[in-house]
Amino acid sequence: MEKRIVGVYLIQLIGLSLLLTACNNDLDVIDDYRETPIIYSLLNAYDSVQYVRVEKAFLGDGNALLMAQSVDSLYYDTADVSVSLVKYKNSVLVDTMKLKPTDQVAKDEGLFADYPHLLYRSDGLKLLDTEANYKLYFHNKKSGVTITAVTPVVKQVTLNPLLPSPLPNPSSTINFASDDPLIIGVVTPAKGKFLSLVIRINYVDSIPGALQSQHRTLNYSQPVMVAATSTGGQNFEYQIDGDLFYQFVGRNVKKDPNIYRDASLFSIDFIFTVGAEEFYTYYVVNLPSTSINDNIPEYTNLSSGKGIFSSRSIRIYPNKKLNNASRDSLINGQYTNGRFQ
């Protein structure tokens, strides 16, 4: 997400500079410096540590690709800024958590600065209260800029007790060999506006004679469900078609006579994510445009600057195995034949 936010502003600025240069070759498009913090955080009450990412937009007279690799272009001096989470319950200030900078964060390789990967984190000693609201405070002691935002904290999704489900029982198996779809009923929690389900597929690639095997994953995303309100209690049903599941596996796992894949090691994690309303709005605004002429709209719930401060919750039902008939379809079925043994 961090790459996209900075990248969007960079593209807009480059486009603006080209337009202005075309109008007047003598115009200097590098205006006086204006501080634009970029802050984003998704609180999770079921994580012991909360993180806030703080960066700054940049514009300079030079190669933007090179500037993006400079730590000074992306991050504030940690001595100049303070970041806090303030807990409010019934509009009464209850507690303040001061966040500390950390660079102990893994990050994929890419264009932007390789080190450090700076975040601000809580100390992990206090869990979030799902009955409270939390206010983010960012303050630049050097410039005097202060930014705030408020979010509720979303609880986890629950399964519909009226619909039998193989998910809660660790020993239950998944049936994708039936003509009927696998139905999973869920109920949205209070403060949850939208719901996503990712079926994470886990398998192992082994090469005979090799010392190590490669653990692989695929994410089979289901349609996003949107609640009518954020009050909670809305029922949704996921209907997962077995044929479509095997087609997805077949498209993404290629036949290779040099690789052995043990079908008994094939497993599935069901990952439910619920997002608060502000997160949903941000998600919708940033969906890919259907027209090449559309401008990317800006949305933020911060008092100034750019970004998002909201909450989400994640519930995982891990390591579900296929039943015997479904495993046989994985090995011998028309879509995945020859990929697993």
Coordinates of N, CA and C in Angstrom, one line a residue, residues 103-205:
D103 N 12.5 -0.2 13.0 CA 12.8 -0.6 11.6 C 12.9 -2.1 11.5
Q104 N 12.4 -2.8 12.5 CA 12.4 -4.3 12.4 C 11.2 -4.8 11.7
V105 N 11.1 -4.5 10.5 CA 9.9 -4.8 9.7 C 10.4 -5.4 8.4
A106 N 9.9 -6.6 8.0 CA 10.2 -7.2 6.7 C 9.5 -6.5 5.6
K107 N 10.1 -6.4 4.4 CA 9.5 -5.7 3.3 C 10.1 -6.4 2.0
D108 N 9.2 -6.6 1.1 CA 9.6 -7.1 -0.2 C 10.5 -6.1 -0.9
E109 N 11.4 -6.7 -1.8 CA 12.2 -5.8 -2.6 C 11.4 -5.0 -3.5
G110 N 11.9 -3.8 -3.8 CA 11.2 -2.9 -4.7 C 11.9 -1.6 -4.9
L111 N 11.2 -0.6 -5.5 CA 11.9 0.6 -5.9 C 12.2 1.5 -4.7
F112 N 11.4 1.5 -3.7 CA 11.5 2.4 -2.6 C 12.6 2.0 -1.6
A113 N 13.0 2.9 -0.7 CA 14.1 2.7 0.2 C 14.2 1.3 0.8
D114 N 15.3 0.6 0.7 CA 15.4 -0.7 1.2 C 15.6 -0.8 2.7
Y115 N 16.2 0.3 3.2 CA 16.4 0.3 4.7 C 16.5 1.7 5.1
P116 N 15.9 2.1 6.3 CA 15.1 1.2 7.1 C 13.6 1.2 6.6
H117 N 12.9 0.2 7.1 CA 11.4 0.2 6.8 C 10.7 0.7 8.1
L118 N 10.5 1.9 8.2 CA 10.1 2.6 9.5 C 8.6 2.5 9.8
L119 N 8.3 2.0 10.9 CA 6.9 2.0 11.4 C 7.0 2.5 12.9
Y120 N 5.8 3.0 13.4 CA 5.6 3.3 14.8 C 4.7 2.2 15.4
R121 N 5.2 1.6 16.5 CA 4.5 0.5 17.1 C 4.2 0.7 18.6
S122 N 3.1 0.0 19.0 CA 2.8 0.0 20.4 C 3.7 -1.0 21.1
D123 N 3.7 -0.9 22.5 CA 4.7 -1.8 23.2 C 4.1 -3.2 23.4
G124 N 2.9 -3.5 23.0 CA 2.3 -4.8 23.1 C 1.8 -5.2 24.5
L125 N 1.8 -4.2 25.4 CA 1.4 -4.5 26.8 C -0.1 -4.3 27.0
K126 N -0.8 -3.6 26.1 CA -2.2 -3.3 26.2 C -2.9 -3.7 25.0
L127 N -3.9 -4.6 25.2 CA -4.8 -5.0 24.1 C -5.8 -3.9 23.8
L128 N -6.3 -3.8 22.6 CA -7.3 -2.8 22.3 C -8.7 -3.2 22.8
D129 N -9.5 -2.3 23.1 CA -10.8 -2.5 23.7 C -11.8 -2.4 22.5
T130 N -12.5 -3.4 22.2 CA -13.5 -3.4 21.1 C -14.7 -2.5 21.4
E131 N -14.9 -2.1 22.6 CA -16.0 -1.3 23.0 C -15.6 0.2 23.0
A132 N -14.4 0.5 22.6 CA -13.9 1.9 22.7 C -13.6 2.4 21.3
N133 N -13.4 3.7 21.2 CA -12.9 4.4 20.0 C -11.4 4.8 20.2
Y134 N -10.6 4.8 19.2 CA -9.2 5.2 19.3 C -8.9 6.4 18.4
K135 N -8.2 7.3 18.9 CA -7.8 8.5 18.2 C -6.3 8.5 17.9
L136 N -6.0 8.8 16.7 CA -4.6 8.8 16.3 C -4.1 10.3 16.4
Y137 N -2.9 10.5 17.1 CA -2.3 11.8 17.1 C -0.9 11.7 16.5
F138 N -0.7 12.6 15.5 CA 0.6 12.8 14.9 C 1.0 14.2 15.1
H139 N 2.2 14.5 15.6 CA 2.6 15.8 15.8 C 4.1 16.0 15.4
N140 N 4.3 17.0 14.5 CA 5.7 17.3 14.1 C 6.1 18.5 15.0
K141 N 7.0 18.1 15.9 CA 7.5 19.2 16.9 C 8.3 20.3 16.2
K142 N 8.8 20.0 15.1 CA 9.7 21.0 14.4 C 8.8 22.0 13.6
S143 N 7.8 21.5 12.9 CA 6.9 22.4 12.1 C 5.6 22.8 12.8
G144 N 5.2 22.0 13.9 CA 4.0 22.3 14.5 C 2.8 21.7 13.9
V145 N 2.9 20.9 12.8 CA 1.8 20.2 12.2 C 1.3 19.1 13.1
T146 N 0.0 19.1 13.3 CA -0.7 18.0 14.0 C -1.8 17.4 13.2
I147 N -1.9 16.1 13.2 CA -2.9 15.4 12.4 C -3.6 14.4 13.4
T148 N -4.9 14.3 13.3 CA -5.7 13.4 14.1 C -6.7 12.6 13.2
A149 N -7.1 11.5 13.7 CA -8.2 10.7 13.0 C -8.8 9.8 14.1
V150 N -10.0 9.3 13.9 CA -10.7 8.5 14.9 C -11.2 7.2 14.2
T151 N -11.2 6.1 14.9 CA -11.8 4.9 14.4 C -12.4 4.0 15.5
P152 N -13.5 3.3 15.2 CA -13.9 2.3 16.1 C -13.0 1.1 15.9
V153 N -13.2 0.0 16.8 CA -12.4 -1.2 16.6 C -13.4 -2.3 16.3
V154 N -13.1 -3.0 15.2 CA -14.0 -4.1 14.7 C -13.8 -5.4 15.4
K155 N -14.8 -6.1 15.8 CA -14.7 -7.5 16.3 C -14.6 -8.4 15.1
Q156 N -14.3 -9.7 15.5 CA -14.2 -10.7 14.5 C -15.6 -11.2 14.0
V157 N -15.6 -11.7 12.8 CA -16.8 -12.3 12.2 C -17.1 -13.6 13.0
T158 N -18.4 -14.0 13.0 CA -18.8 -15.2 13.7 C -19.5 -16.1 12.6
L159 N -19.5 -17.4 12.8 CA -20.2 -18.3 11.9 C -21.7 -18.4 12.3
N160 N -22.5 -18.5 11.3 CA -24.0 -18.6 11.5 C -24.3 -19.9 12.2
P161 N -24.8 -19.9 13.4 CA -25.0 -21.2 14.2 C -26.1 -22.0 13.5
L162 N -26.9 -21.4 12.7 CA -28.0 -22.2 12.0 C -27.6 -23.0 10.8
L163 N -26.4 -22.7 10.4 CA -25.9 -23.5 9.2 C -24.7 -24.3 9.6
P164 N -24.8 -25.6 9.4 CA -23.6 -26.5 9.8 C -22.4 -26.1 9.0
S165 N -21.3 -26.1 9.7 CA -20.0 -25.7 9.0 C -18.9 -26.7 9.4
P166 N -18.0 -27.0 8.4 CA -16.8 -27.8 8.8 C -15.7 -27.0 9.4
L167 N -15.8 -25.7 9.5 CA -14.7 -24.9 9.9 C -14.3 -25.0 11.4
P168 N -15.3 -25.0 12.3 CA -14.8 -24.9 13.7 C -14.2 -26.2 14.3
N169 N -14.5 -27.3 13.8 CA -14.0 -28.6 14.2 C -12.7 -28.9 13.5
P170 N -11.5 -28.9 14.3 CA -10.2 -29.1 13.6 C -10.1 -30.4 12.8
S171 N -10.9 -31.4 13.2 CA -10.8 -32.7 12.5 C -11.7 -32.8 11.3
S172 N -12.6 -31.9 11.1 CA -13.6 -32.0 10.0 C -12.8 -31.7 8.7
T173 N -13.3 -32.2 7.6 CA -12.7 -32.1 6.3 C -13.6 -31.3 5.4
I174 N -13.0 -30.9 4.3 CA -13.7 -30.1 3.3 C -14.1 -30.9 2.1
N175 N -15.4 -30.8 1.6 CA -15.9 -31.6 0.5 C -16.1 -30.7 -0.7
F176 N -15.2 -30.8 -1.6 CA -15.3 -30.1 -2.9 C -15.7 -31.0 -4.0
A177 N -16.0 -32.3 -3.7 CA -16.3 -33.3 -4.7 C -17.8 -33.4 -5.0
S178 N -18.6 -32.7 -4.2 CA -20.1 -32.8 -4.3 C -20.5 -31.9 -5.4
D179 N -21.7 -32.2 -6.0 CA -22.3 -31.4 -7.0 C -22.9 -30.1 -6.4
D180 N -23.1 -30.1 -5.1 CA -23.6 -28.9 -4.4 C -22.4 -28.1 -3.9
P181 N -22.6 -26.8 -3.8 CA -21.4 -25.9 -3.4 C -21.2 -26.1 -1.8
L182 N -20.0 -25.8 -1.4 CA -19.8 -25.7 0.0 C -20.3 -24.4 0.5
I183 N -21.2 -24.4 1.5 CA -21.9 -23.2 2.0 C -21.3 -22.9 3.4
I184 N -20.9 -21.6 3.5 CA -20.4 -21.1 4.8 C -21.2 -19.9 5.2
G185 N -21.9 -20.0 6.3 CA -22.7 -18.8 6.7 C -22.0 -18.0 7.8
V186 N -22.0 -16.7 7.7 CA -21.3 -15.9 8.6 C -22.2 -14.7 9.0
V187 N -21.9 -14.1 10.2 CA -22.6 -13.0 10.7 C -21.6 -11.9 11.0
T188 N -22.0 -10.7 10.5 CA -21.1 -9.5 10.6 C -21.1 -9.0 12.0
P189 N -20.0 -8.5 12.5 CA -19.9 -8.0 13.9 C -20.3 -6.5 13.9
A190 N -20.6 -6.0 15.1 CA -20.8 -4.6 15.2 C -19.6 -3.8 14.7
K191 N -19.9 -2.7 14.0 CA -18.8 -1.8 13.5 C -18.2 -2.3 12.2
G192 N -18.6 -3.5 11.7 CA -18.0 -4.1 10.5 C -18.9 -3.7 9.3
K193 N -18.3 -3.1 8.3 CA -19.0 -2.7 7.1 C -18.9 -3.7 6.0
F194 N -17.7 -4.2 5.8 CA -17.5 -5.2 4.7 C -16.7 -6.4 5.1
L195 N -16.8 -7.4 4.3 CA -16.3 -8.7 4.7 C -15.6 -9.4 3.5
S196 N -14.4 -9.9 3.7 CA -13.8 -10.7 2.6 C -13.4 -12.0 3.1
L197 N -13.4 -13.0 2.2 CA -12.9 -14.3 2.5 C -11.9 -14.7 1.5
V198 N -10.7 -15.1 2.0 CA -9.6 -15.6 1.1 C -9.4 -17.1 1.5
I199 N -9.5 -18.0 0.6 CA -9.2 -19.4 0.8 C -7.7 -19.6 0.4
R200 N -6.9 -19.7 1.4 CA -5.5 -19.9 1.2 C -5.1 -21.4 1.0
I201 N -4.6 -21.7 -0.2 CA -4.2 -23.1 -0.5 C -2.8 -23.3 -0.2
N202 N -2.5 -24.3 0.5 CA -1.1 -24.7 0.9 C -0.7 -26.0 0.3
Y203 N 0.4 -26.1 -0.3 CA 0.9 -27.4 -0.8 C 2.5 -27.3 -0.8
V204 N 3.1 -28.5 -1.1 CA 4.5 -28.6 -1.0 C 5.1 -29.1 -2.4
D205 N 6.0 -28.4 -2.9 CA 6.8 -28.9 -4.1 C 8.0 -29.6 -3.6

